[in-house]
PDB file of C-alpha atoms in Angstrom:
ATOM      1  CA  UNK A   1      32.919   7.023  -5.564  1.00  0.00           C
ATOM      2  CA  UNK A   2      29.504   7.704  -5.680  1.00  0.00           C
ATOM      3  CA  UNK A   3      26.307   6.399  -4.074  1.00  0.00           C
ATOM      4  CA  UNK A   4      23.167   5.453  -5.140  1.00  0.00           C
ATOM      5  CA  UNK A   5      19.784   4.033  -4.062  1.00  0.00           C
ATOM      6  CA  UNK A   6      17.615   1.309  -6.440  1.00  0.00           C
ATOM      7  CA  UNK A   7      14.372   0.192  -5.689  1.00  0.00           C
ATOM      8  CA  UNK A   8      12.580  -3.015  -6.845  1.00  0.00           C
ATOM      9  CA  UNK A   9       9.636  -4.685  -5.918  1.00  0.00           C
ATOM     10  CA  UNK A  10      10.426  -8.095  -3.888  1.00  0.00           C
ATOM     11  CA  UNK A  11       7.803  -9.992  -5.889  1.00  0.00           C
ATOM     12  CA  UNK A  12       9.876  -9.111  -9.361  1.00  0.00           C
ATOM     13  CA  UNK A  13      13.094  -9.162  -8.127  1.00  0.00           C
ATOM     14  CA  UNK A  14      14.209  -9.687  -4.084  1.00  0.00           C
ATOM     15  CA  UNK A  15      17.339  -9.455  -2.535  1.00  0.00           C
ATOM     16  CA  UNK A  16      17.253 -13.130  -2.044  1.00  0.00           C
ATOM     17  CA  UNK A  17      17.345 -13.457  -6.095  1.00  0.00           C
ATOM     18  CA  UNK A  18      20.397 -10.769  -6.172  1.00  0.00           C
ATOM     19  CA  UNK A  19      21.870 -12.759  -3.407  1.00  0.00           C
ATOM     20  CA  UNK A  20      21.421 -15.921  -5.414  1.00  0.00           C
ATOM     21  CA  UNK A  21      22.479 -14.569  -8.614  1.00  0.00           C
ATOM     22  CA  UNK A  22      25.490 -12.658  -7.514  1.00  0.00           C
ATOM     23  CA  UNK A  23      25.952 -10.592 -10.360  1.00  0.00           C
ATOM     24  CA  UNK A  24      22.865  -9.242 -12.581  1.00  0.00           C
ATOM     25  CA  UNK A  25      21.716  -6.660 -14.648  1.00  0.00           C
ATOM     26  CA  UNK A  26      19.477  -4.101 -13.462  1.00  0.00           C
ATOM     27  CA  UNK A  27      16.768  -3.470 -16.333  1.00  0.00           C
ATOM     28  CA  UNK A  28      13.482  -2.466 -16.769  1.00  0.00           C
ATOM     29  CA  UNK A  29      13.960   1.404 -15.818  1.00  0.00           C
ATOM     30  CA  UNK A  30      11.568   3.522 -17.914  1.00  0.00           C
ATOM     31  CA  UNK A  31      11.884   6.892 -16.076  1.00  0.00           C
ATOM     32  CA  UNK A  32      14.171   9.411 -17.790  1.00  0.00           C
ATOM     33  CA  UNK A  33      15.793  10.899 -14.911  1.00  0.00           C
ATOM     34  CA  UNK A  34      16.183   7.591 -13.288  1.00  0.00           C
ATOM     35  CA  UNK A  35      17.564   6.504 -16.546  1.00  0.00           C
ATOM     36  CA  UNK A  36      20.007   9.402 -16.326  1.00  0.00           C
ATOM     37  CA  UNK A  37      21.157   8.817 -13.200  1.00  0.00           C
ATOM     38  CA  UNK A  38      21.850   4.983 -14.606  1.00  0.00           C
ATOM     39  CA  UNK A  39      24.335   6.682 -17.174  1.00  0.00           C
ATOM     40  CA  UNK A  40      26.017   8.518 -14.417  1.00  0.00           C
ATOM     41  CA  UNK A  41      26.834   5.388 -12.273  1.00  0.00           C
ATOM     42  CA  UNK A  42      30.190   3.973 -12.369  1.00  0.00           C
ATOM     43  CA  UNK A  43      32.053   0.889 -11.978  1.00  0.00           C
ATOM     44  CA  UNK A  44      32.909   0.297  -8.037  1.00  0.00           C
ATOM     45  CA  UNK A  45      30.456   2.478  -7.011  1.00  0.00           C
ATOM     46  CA  UNK A  46      27.637   1.384  -4.207  1.00  0.00           C
ATOM     47  CA  UNK A  47      23.811   1.321  -4.072  1.00  0.00           C
ATOM     48  CA  UNK A  48      21.276   0.599  -1.428  1.00  0.00           C
ATOM     49  CA  UNK A  49      19.032  -2.371  -2.545  1.00  0.00           C
ATOM     50  CA  UNK A  50      15.579  -0.957  -1.731  1.00  0.00           C
ATOM     51  CA  UNK A  51      12.394  -3.220  -1.147  1.00  0.00           C
ATOM     52  CA  UNK A  52       9.127  -1.230  -2.343  1.00  0.00           C
ATOM     53  CA  UNK A  53       5.910  -2.053  -1.957  1.00  0.00           C
ATOM     54  CA  UNK A  54       5.086  -3.497   1.275  1.00  0.00           C
ATOM     55  CA  UNK A  55       8.377  -3.962   2.986  1.00  0.00           C
ATOM     56  CA  UNK A  56       9.748  -0.451   2.089  1.00  0.00           C
ATOM     57  CA  UNK A  57      13.232  -0.825   3.476  1.00  0.00           C
ATOM     58  CA  UNK A  58      16.714  -0.797   2.407  1.00  0.00           C
ATOM     59  CA  UNK A  59      17.986  -4.486   3.030  1.00  0.00           C
ATOM     60  CA  UNK A  60      21.416  -4.568   1.301  1.00  0.00           C
ATOM     61  CA  UNK A  61      24.300  -3.167  -0.626  1.00  0.00           C
ATOM     62  CA  UNK A  62      25.463  -3.586  -4.303  1.00  0.00           C
ATOM     63  CA  UNK A  63      28.388  -2.714  -6.331  1.00  0.00           C
ATOM     64  CA  UNK A  64      27.961  -1.153 -10.013  1.00  0.00           C
ATOM     65  CA  UNK A  65      29.989  -3.844 -12.147  1.00  0.00           C
ATOM     66  CA  UNK A  66      29.019  -3.041 -15.435  1.00  0.00           C
ATOM     67  CA  UNK A  67      28.126   0.561 -16.762  1.00  0.00           C
ATOM     68  CA  UNK A  68      25.285   1.835 -18.621  1.00  0.00           C
ATOM     69  CA  UNK A  69      24.435  -0.259 -22.012  1.00  0.00           C
ATOM     70  CA  UNK A  70      21.139  -1.039 -23.978  1.00  0.00           C
ATOM     71  CA  UNK A  71      18.462  -2.638 -21.731  1.00  0.00           C
ATOM     72  CA  UNK A  72      17.828  -5.880 -24.066  1.00  0.00           C
ATOM     73  CA  UNK A  73      14.191  -5.549 -22.442  1.00  0.00           C
ATOM     74  CA  UNK A  74      13.312  -2.460 -23.828  1.00  0.00           C
ATOM     75  CA  UNK A  75      11.753  -2.648 -27.802  1.00  0.00           C
ATOM     76  CA  UNK A  76      11.973   1.136 -28.182  1.00  0.00           C
ATOM     77  CA  UNK A  77      15.522   0.979 -27.692  1.00  0.00           C
ATOM     78  CA  UNK A  78      15.788   4.296 -25.889  1.00  0.00           C
ATOM     79  CA  UNK A  79      16.395   3.257 -22.248  1.00  0.00           C
ATOM     80  CA  UNK A  80      19.694   1.004 -20.981  1.00  0.00           C
ATOM     81  CA  UNK A  81      20.759  -0.688 -17.900  1.00  0.00           C
ATOM     82  CA  UNK A  82      23.891  -1.496 -15.292  1.00  0.00           C
ATOM     83  CA  UNK A  83      24.979  -4.702 -13.815  1.00  0.00           C
ATOM     84  CA  UNK A  84      25.211  -4.867 -10.191  1.00  0.00           C
ATOM     85  CA  UNK A  85      27.293  -7.206  -7.880  1.00  0.00           C
ATOM     86  CA  UNK A  86      26.015  -8.492  -4.513  1.00  0.00           C
ATOM     87  CA  UNK A  87      27.959  -7.058  -1.691  1.00  0.00           C
ATOM     88  CA  UNK A  88      25.873  -7.713   1.725  1.00  0.00           C
ATOM     89  CA  UNK A  89      23.033  -7.340   3.301  1.00  0.00           C
ATOM     90  CA  UNK A  90      22.720  -4.810   5.771  1.00  0.00           C
ATOM     91  CA  UNK A  91      22.699  -5.858   9.514  1.00  0.00           C
ATOM     92  CA  UNK A  92      19.248  -4.910  10.445  1.00  0.00           C
ATOM     93  CA  UNK A  93      17.156  -3.364   7.264  1.00  0.00           C
ATOM     94  CA  UNK A  94      16.217   0.631   7.574  1.00  0.00           C
ATOM     95  CA  UNK A  95      12.588   1.384   6.925  1.00  0.00           C
ATOM     96  CA  UNK A  96      11.478   3.963   5.068  1.00  0.00           C
ATOM     97  CA  UNK A  97       9.345   5.272   8.325  1.00  0.00           C
ATOM     98  CA  UNK A  98      12.915   5.437   9.950  1.00  0.00           C
ATOM     99  CA  UNK A  99      14.419   7.461   7.235  1.00  0.00           C
ATOM    100  CA  UNK A 100      11.264   9.881   7.501  1.00  0.00           C
ATOM    101  CA  UNK A 101      12.099  10.209  11.407  1.00  0.00           C
ATOM    102  CA  UNK A 102      15.836  10.726  10.997  1.00  0.00           C
ATOM    103  CA  UNK A 103      16.517  14.615  10.807  1.00  0.00           C
ATOM    104  CA  UNK A 104      19.657  13.827   8.962  1.00  0.00           C
ATOM    105  CA  UNK A 105      17.815  12.446   6.026  1.00  0.00           C
ATOM    106  CA  UNK A 106      15.097  14.714   5.227  1.00  0.00           C
ATOM    107  CA  UNK A 107      16.521  16.304   1.779  1.00  0.00           C
ATOM    108  CA  UNK A 108      17.390  12.338   0.437  1.00  0.00           C
ATOM    109  CA  UNK A 109      15.941  12.085  -2.998  1.00  0.00           C
ATOM    110  CA  UNK A 110      13.763   8.868  -1.561  1.00  0.00           C
ATOM    111  CA  UNK A 111      11.691  11.348   0.142  1.00  0.00           C
ATOM    112  CA  UNK A 112      11.692  13.931  -2.258  1.00  0.00           C
ATOM    113  CA  UNK A 113      11.415  12.046  -5.048  1.00  0.00           C
ATOM    114  CA  UNK A 114       9.653   8.799  -3.992  1.00  0.00           C
ATOM    115  CA  UNK A 115       8.590   7.645  -7.637  1.00  0.00           C
ATOM    116  CA  UNK A 116      11.889   7.213  -8.615  1.00  0.00           C
ATOM    117  CA  UNK A 117      13.378   3.725  -8.930  1.00  0.00           C
ATOM    118  CA  UNK A 118      17.293   4.685  -8.991  1.00  0.00           C
ATOM    119  CA  UNK A 119      18.428   7.909  -7.190  1.00  0.00           C
ATOM    120  CA  UNK A 120      21.793   9.364  -5.970  1.00  0.00           C
ATOM    121  CA  UNK A 121      22.558   9.172  -2.118  1.00  0.00           C
ATOM    122  CA  UNK A 122      24.822  11.661  -0.351  1.00  0.00           C
ATOM    123  CA  UNK A 123      28.037  10.514   1.365  1.00  0.00           C
ATOM    124  CA  UNK A 124      26.429  11.582   4.594  1.00  0.00           C
ATOM    125  CA  UNK A 125      22.929   9.923   3.779  1.00  0.00           C
ATOM    126  CA  UNK A 126      25.078   6.667   3.112  1.00  0.00           C
ATOM    127  CA  UNK A 127      26.743   6.789   6.492  1.00  0.00           C
ATOM    128  CA  UNK A 128      23.533   7.822   8.096  1.00  0.00           C
ATOM    129  CA  UNK A 129      21.775   4.564   6.776  1.00  0.00           C
ATOM    130  CA  UNK A 130      24.755   2.177   7.516  1.00  0.00           C
ATOM    131  CA  UNK A 131      24.982   3.661  11.209  1.00  0.00           C
ATOM    132  CA  UNK A 132      20.970   3.312  11.335  1.00  0.00           C
ATOM    133  CA  UNK A 133      21.523  -0.354   9.431  1.00  0.00           C
ATOM    134  CA  UNK A 134      24.191  -1.295  12.033  1.00  0.00           C
ATOM    135  CA  UNK A 135      26.716  -1.528   8.986  1.00  0.00           C
ATOM    136  CA  UNK A 136      29.927  -0.398   8.355  1.00  0.00           C
ATOM    137  CA  UNK A 137      29.614   2.087   5.662  1.00  0.00           C
ATOM    138  CA  UNK A 138      33.031   0.923   4.265  1.00  0.00           C
ATOM    139  CA  UNK A 139      32.360  -2.243   2.442  1.00  0.00           C
TER     140      UNK A 139
END
């Protein structure tokens, strides 16, 4: 299993929206590097659900439920999307400030490539964030 982080603006698509829908496509990604990460996602991989903009925190966990396929919102036909299924909320959101303060997370892609909307997370980073979020890393 691989681990990921996907970012969204809560005004566009929030954790609550994801919970209510349950399973939904993750579309609108228009960055080639982020798109390549989505191409690498496999069914069963897990991803942190990150609220960007004002909240800047990891709030939940989703699972990849469908691998990369064409994004119907992309008129150019160059980009695709994956489907994600709601798994559970973190017991305590983990803020970007907390991530920046944690010595074991200093190499995290979120800190190195902060503008990307989709990025990999190592198993060690996954476990550390789950610990901070008071959530079992095994879902």
